[in-house]
XYZ file of C-alpha atoms in Angstrom:
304
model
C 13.398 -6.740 25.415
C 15.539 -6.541 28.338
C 16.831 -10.539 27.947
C 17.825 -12.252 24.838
C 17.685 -15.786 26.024
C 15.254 -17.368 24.087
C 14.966 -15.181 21.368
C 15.557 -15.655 17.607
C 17.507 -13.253 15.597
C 17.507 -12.842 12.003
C 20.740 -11.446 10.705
C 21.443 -10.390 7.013
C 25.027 -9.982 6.482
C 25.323 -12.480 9.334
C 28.503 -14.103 8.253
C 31.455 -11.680 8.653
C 32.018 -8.248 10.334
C 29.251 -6.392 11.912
C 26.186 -8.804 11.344
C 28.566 -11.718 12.441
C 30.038 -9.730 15.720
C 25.637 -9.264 16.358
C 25.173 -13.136 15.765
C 28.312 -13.608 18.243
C 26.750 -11.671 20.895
C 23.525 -12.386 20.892
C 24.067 -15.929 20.760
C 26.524 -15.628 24.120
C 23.401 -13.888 25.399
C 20.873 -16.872 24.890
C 19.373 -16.085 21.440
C 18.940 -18.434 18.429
C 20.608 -17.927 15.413
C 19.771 -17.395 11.594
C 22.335 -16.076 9.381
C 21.398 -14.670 6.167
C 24.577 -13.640 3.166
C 24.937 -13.736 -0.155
C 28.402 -16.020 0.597
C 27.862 -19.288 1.004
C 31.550 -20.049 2.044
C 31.041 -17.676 4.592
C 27.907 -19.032 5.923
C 29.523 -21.901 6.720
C 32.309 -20.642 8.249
C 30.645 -18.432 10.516
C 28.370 -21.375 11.667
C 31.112 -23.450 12.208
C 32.238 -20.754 14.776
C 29.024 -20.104 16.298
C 28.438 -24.123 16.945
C 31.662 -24.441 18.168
C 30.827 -21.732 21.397
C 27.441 -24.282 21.687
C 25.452 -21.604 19.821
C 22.235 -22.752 17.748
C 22.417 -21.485 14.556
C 21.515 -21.865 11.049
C 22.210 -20.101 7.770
C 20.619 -18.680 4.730
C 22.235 -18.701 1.379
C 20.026 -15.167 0.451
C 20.136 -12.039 -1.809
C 18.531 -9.683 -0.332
C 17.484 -7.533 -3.334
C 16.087 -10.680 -4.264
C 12.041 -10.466 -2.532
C 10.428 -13.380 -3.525
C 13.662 -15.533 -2.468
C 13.549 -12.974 1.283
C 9.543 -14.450 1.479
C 11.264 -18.080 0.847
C 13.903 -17.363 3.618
C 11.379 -16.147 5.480
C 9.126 -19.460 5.603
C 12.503 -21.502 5.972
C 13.089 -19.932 9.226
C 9.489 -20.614 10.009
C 10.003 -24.464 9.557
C 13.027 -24.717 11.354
C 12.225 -23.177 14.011
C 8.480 -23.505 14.537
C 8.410 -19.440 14.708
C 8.917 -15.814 12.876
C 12.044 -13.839 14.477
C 11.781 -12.050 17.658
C 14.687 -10.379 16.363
C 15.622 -8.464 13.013
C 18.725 -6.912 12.085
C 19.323 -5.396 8.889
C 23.102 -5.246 8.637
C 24.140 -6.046 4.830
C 25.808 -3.111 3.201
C 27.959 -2.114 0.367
C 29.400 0.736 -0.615
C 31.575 1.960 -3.215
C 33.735 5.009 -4.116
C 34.002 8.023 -6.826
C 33.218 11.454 -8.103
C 29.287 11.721 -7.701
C 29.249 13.365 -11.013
C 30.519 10.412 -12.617
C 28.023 7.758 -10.443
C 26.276 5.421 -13.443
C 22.458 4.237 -13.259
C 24.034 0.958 -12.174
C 25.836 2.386 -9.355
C 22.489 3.967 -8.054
C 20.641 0.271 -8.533
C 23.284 -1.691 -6.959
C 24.450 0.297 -3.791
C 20.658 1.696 -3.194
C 18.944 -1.699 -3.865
C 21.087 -3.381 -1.320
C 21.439 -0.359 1.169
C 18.036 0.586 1.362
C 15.790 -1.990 -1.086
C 17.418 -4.840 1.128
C 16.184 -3.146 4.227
C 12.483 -2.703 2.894
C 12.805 -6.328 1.837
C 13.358 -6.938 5.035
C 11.058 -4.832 6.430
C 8.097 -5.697 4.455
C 8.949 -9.670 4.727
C 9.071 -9.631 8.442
C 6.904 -7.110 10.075
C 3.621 -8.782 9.380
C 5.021 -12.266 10.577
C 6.313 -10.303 13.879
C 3.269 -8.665 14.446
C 0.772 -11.777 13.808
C 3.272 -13.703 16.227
C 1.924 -11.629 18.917
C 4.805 -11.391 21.188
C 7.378 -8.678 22.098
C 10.165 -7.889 19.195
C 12.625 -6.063 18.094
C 14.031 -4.475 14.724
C 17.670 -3.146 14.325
C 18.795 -1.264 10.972
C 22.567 -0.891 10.959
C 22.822 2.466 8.969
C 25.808 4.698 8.898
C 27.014 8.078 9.913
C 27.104 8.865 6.699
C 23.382 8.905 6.461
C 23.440 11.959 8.626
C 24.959 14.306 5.448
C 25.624 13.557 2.096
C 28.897 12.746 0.348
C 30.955 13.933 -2.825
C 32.850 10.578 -2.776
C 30.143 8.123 -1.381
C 26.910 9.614 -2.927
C 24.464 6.837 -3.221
C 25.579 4.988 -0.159
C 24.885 7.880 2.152
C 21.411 8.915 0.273
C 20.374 4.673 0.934
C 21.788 5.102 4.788
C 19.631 8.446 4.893
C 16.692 6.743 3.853
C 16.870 3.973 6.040
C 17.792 6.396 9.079
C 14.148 8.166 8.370
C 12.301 4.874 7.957
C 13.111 3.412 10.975
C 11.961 6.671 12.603
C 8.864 6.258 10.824
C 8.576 2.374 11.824
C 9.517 3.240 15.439
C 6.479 4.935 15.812
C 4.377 2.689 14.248
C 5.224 -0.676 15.784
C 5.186 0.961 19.035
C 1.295 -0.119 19.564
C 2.821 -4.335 18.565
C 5.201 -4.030 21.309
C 8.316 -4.054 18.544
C 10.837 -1.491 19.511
C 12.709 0.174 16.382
C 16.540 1.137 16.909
C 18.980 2.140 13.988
C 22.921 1.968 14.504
C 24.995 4.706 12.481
C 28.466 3.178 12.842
C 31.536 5.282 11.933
C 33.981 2.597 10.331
C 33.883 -0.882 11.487
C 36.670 -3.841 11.520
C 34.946 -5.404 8.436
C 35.736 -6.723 5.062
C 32.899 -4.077 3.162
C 36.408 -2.708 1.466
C 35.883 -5.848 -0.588
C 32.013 -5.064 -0.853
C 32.334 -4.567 -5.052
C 33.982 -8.117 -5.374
C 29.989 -9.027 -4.803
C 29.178 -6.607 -7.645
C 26.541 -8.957 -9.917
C 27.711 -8.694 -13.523
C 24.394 -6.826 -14.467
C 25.384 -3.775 -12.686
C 28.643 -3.601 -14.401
C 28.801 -0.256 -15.520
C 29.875 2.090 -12.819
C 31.768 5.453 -12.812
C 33.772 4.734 -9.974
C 37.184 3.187 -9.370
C 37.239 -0.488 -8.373
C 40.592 -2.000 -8.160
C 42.917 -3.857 -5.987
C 44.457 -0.344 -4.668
C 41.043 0.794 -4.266
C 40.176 -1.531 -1.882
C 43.809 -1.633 -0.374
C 42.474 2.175 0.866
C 39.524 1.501 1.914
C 41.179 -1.401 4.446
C 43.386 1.024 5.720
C 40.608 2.926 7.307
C 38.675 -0.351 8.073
C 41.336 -1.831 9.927
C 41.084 0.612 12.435
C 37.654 0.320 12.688
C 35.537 -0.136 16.014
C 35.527 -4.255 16.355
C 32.555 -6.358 15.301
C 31.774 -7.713 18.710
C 32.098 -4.366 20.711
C 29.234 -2.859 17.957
C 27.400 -5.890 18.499
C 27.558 -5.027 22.569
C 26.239 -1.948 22.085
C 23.673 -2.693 19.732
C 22.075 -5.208 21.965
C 22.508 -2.637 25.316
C 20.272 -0.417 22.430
C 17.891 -2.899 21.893
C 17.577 -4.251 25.994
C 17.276 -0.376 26.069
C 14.799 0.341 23.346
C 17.031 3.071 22.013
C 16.200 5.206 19.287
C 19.563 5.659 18.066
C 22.344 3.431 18.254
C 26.433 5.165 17.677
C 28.910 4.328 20.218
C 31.449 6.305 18.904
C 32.317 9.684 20.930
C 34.449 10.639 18.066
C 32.008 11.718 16.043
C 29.764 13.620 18.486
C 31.244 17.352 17.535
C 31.117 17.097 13.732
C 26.997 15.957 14.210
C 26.601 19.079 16.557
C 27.993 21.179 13.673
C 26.028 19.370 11.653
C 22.558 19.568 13.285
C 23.271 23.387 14.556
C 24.107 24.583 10.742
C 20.361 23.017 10.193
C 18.538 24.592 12.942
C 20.114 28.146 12.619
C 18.588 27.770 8.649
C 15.328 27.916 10.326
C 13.755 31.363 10.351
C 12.887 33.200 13.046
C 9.069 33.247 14.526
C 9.383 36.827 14.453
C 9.234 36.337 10.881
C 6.149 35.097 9.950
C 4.160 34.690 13.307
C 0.286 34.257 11.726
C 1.416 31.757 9.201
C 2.825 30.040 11.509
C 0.012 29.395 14.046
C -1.902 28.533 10.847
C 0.493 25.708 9.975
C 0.629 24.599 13.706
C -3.036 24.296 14.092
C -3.544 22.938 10.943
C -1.023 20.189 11.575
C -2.237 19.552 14.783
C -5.936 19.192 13.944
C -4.810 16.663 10.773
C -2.962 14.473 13.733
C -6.332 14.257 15.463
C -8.116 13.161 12.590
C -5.370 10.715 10.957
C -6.162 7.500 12.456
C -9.534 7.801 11.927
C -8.752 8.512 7.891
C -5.513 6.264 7.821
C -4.704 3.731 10.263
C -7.133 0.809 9.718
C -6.256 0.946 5.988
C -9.801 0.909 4.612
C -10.575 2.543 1.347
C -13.490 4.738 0.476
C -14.043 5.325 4.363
């Protein structure tokens, strides 16, 4: 997808910080609009902005833990615009802080079920609709660095951005035969309000472990404010998409702690010296199965 004109992009956590700085961008470029939040107020706001720069938008009032009211957004976008999404971008996050030891049930259910639920919502809303539409697409999961180690003070957050790291992997390779590329962005911090994420807390996941205040979230801005801005991630997330990128993280920063990272993982390996024959075994094994797999798998017929 080397042009966005004429293209329609389906946003969640369209309205403010890095969904809005996508729908900003891409709508500069040529593309149509559809903002999905769980804030009205900020719906409206953010259309007003995006109307204003001549911009055709519309928004979606939508949950997106919430899968039969994703199918209903789903066939609203339909009617309106006569077509599925060329474009999908799964940007709605939250996160929240504190010991991991003390993380509650209802922290796990709230910060996974929107981190990762919300993008297999997505996911399994919009891929058959993109792939019965029968043109070119593309699918964008804004993830985290995070996702690329785990974290004492952010526990659940980074195992949901893990998770959605390795599925787009897995999607990337299977949409690949529909013509819909796959990218996922792993932003460091952004110049976003998710500092405020746990004011959007739903009452029935009340009982968390972690600290949730006003100085809370007076910390958390003081990282955020520094953050990379909203429209210069929503830049380089449409260079990855006109680029079919795999991996989306313009932030150089960053590049030395995921060598360290990566390196500590491949020097774990052991050796081939090690265990040469069971090796081969495994190889051939594996490699024999791949041969076989879409014969046993892909069409999806039972008893075959």
């Amino acid at each position: 997808m080397k042009d966005l004109k004429g293209q329609l992009a389906f946003i969640t956590g369209g309205a403010s910080g890095a969904g809005f700085g996508q729908a900003t961008v891409f709508g500069r470029a040529g593309a149509e609009i559809v903002i999905a939040d769980v804030r009205a107020e900020g719906i409206d706001a953010a259309l007003e902005k995006l109307r204003a720069e001549g911009i055709r938008a519309h928004g979606i009032k939508l949950d997106i833990m919430d899968r039969d009211a994703y199918a209903k957004a789903a066939d609203e976008v339909e009617s309106v615009f006569g077509r599925a999404p060329t474009i999908l971008s799964n940007t709605a996050g939250v996160n929240s802080f504190g010991p991991i030891e003390k993380t509650t049930y209802d922290d796990f259910d709230w910060i996974v079920g929107v981190n990762l639920g919300g993008v297999i919502n997505g996911m399994v809303t919009f891929v058959p609709r993109m792939i019965a539409a029968g043109v070119p697409g593309h699918i964008v999961t804004v993830s985290s660095l995070g996702g690329f180690m785990g974290s004492a003070l952010a526990g659940p957050y980074s195992a949901a951005k893990a998770a959605s790291i390795n599925l787009m992997e897995g999607y990337r390779q299977g949409l690949a035969q529909y013509d819909i590329g796959v990218s996922v962005c792993t932003p460091a911090n952004i110049r976003s309000n998710i500092a405020e994420a746990s004011r959007l807390r739903p009452e029935k996941f009340g009982s968390s472990g972690y600290v949730e205040n006003d100085d809370s979230i007076a910390s958390l801005h003081s990282i955020h404010q520094h953050g990379l801005d909203p429209e210069k991630l929503g830049e380089a997330i449409m260079r990855g998409i006109q680029e079919n990128a795999l991996y989306i993280i313009p932030y150089p920063e960053v590049r030395e702690g995921l060598e360290k990272h990566f390196q500590a993982i491949i020097e774990s390996v052991a050796p081939i010296e090690s265990d040469p024959e069971g090796a081969r075994l495994r190889t051939e094994a594996l490699i024999n199965w791949g041969r076989d797999r879409t014969r046993v798998f892909a069409d999806g017929k039972k008893g075959e």
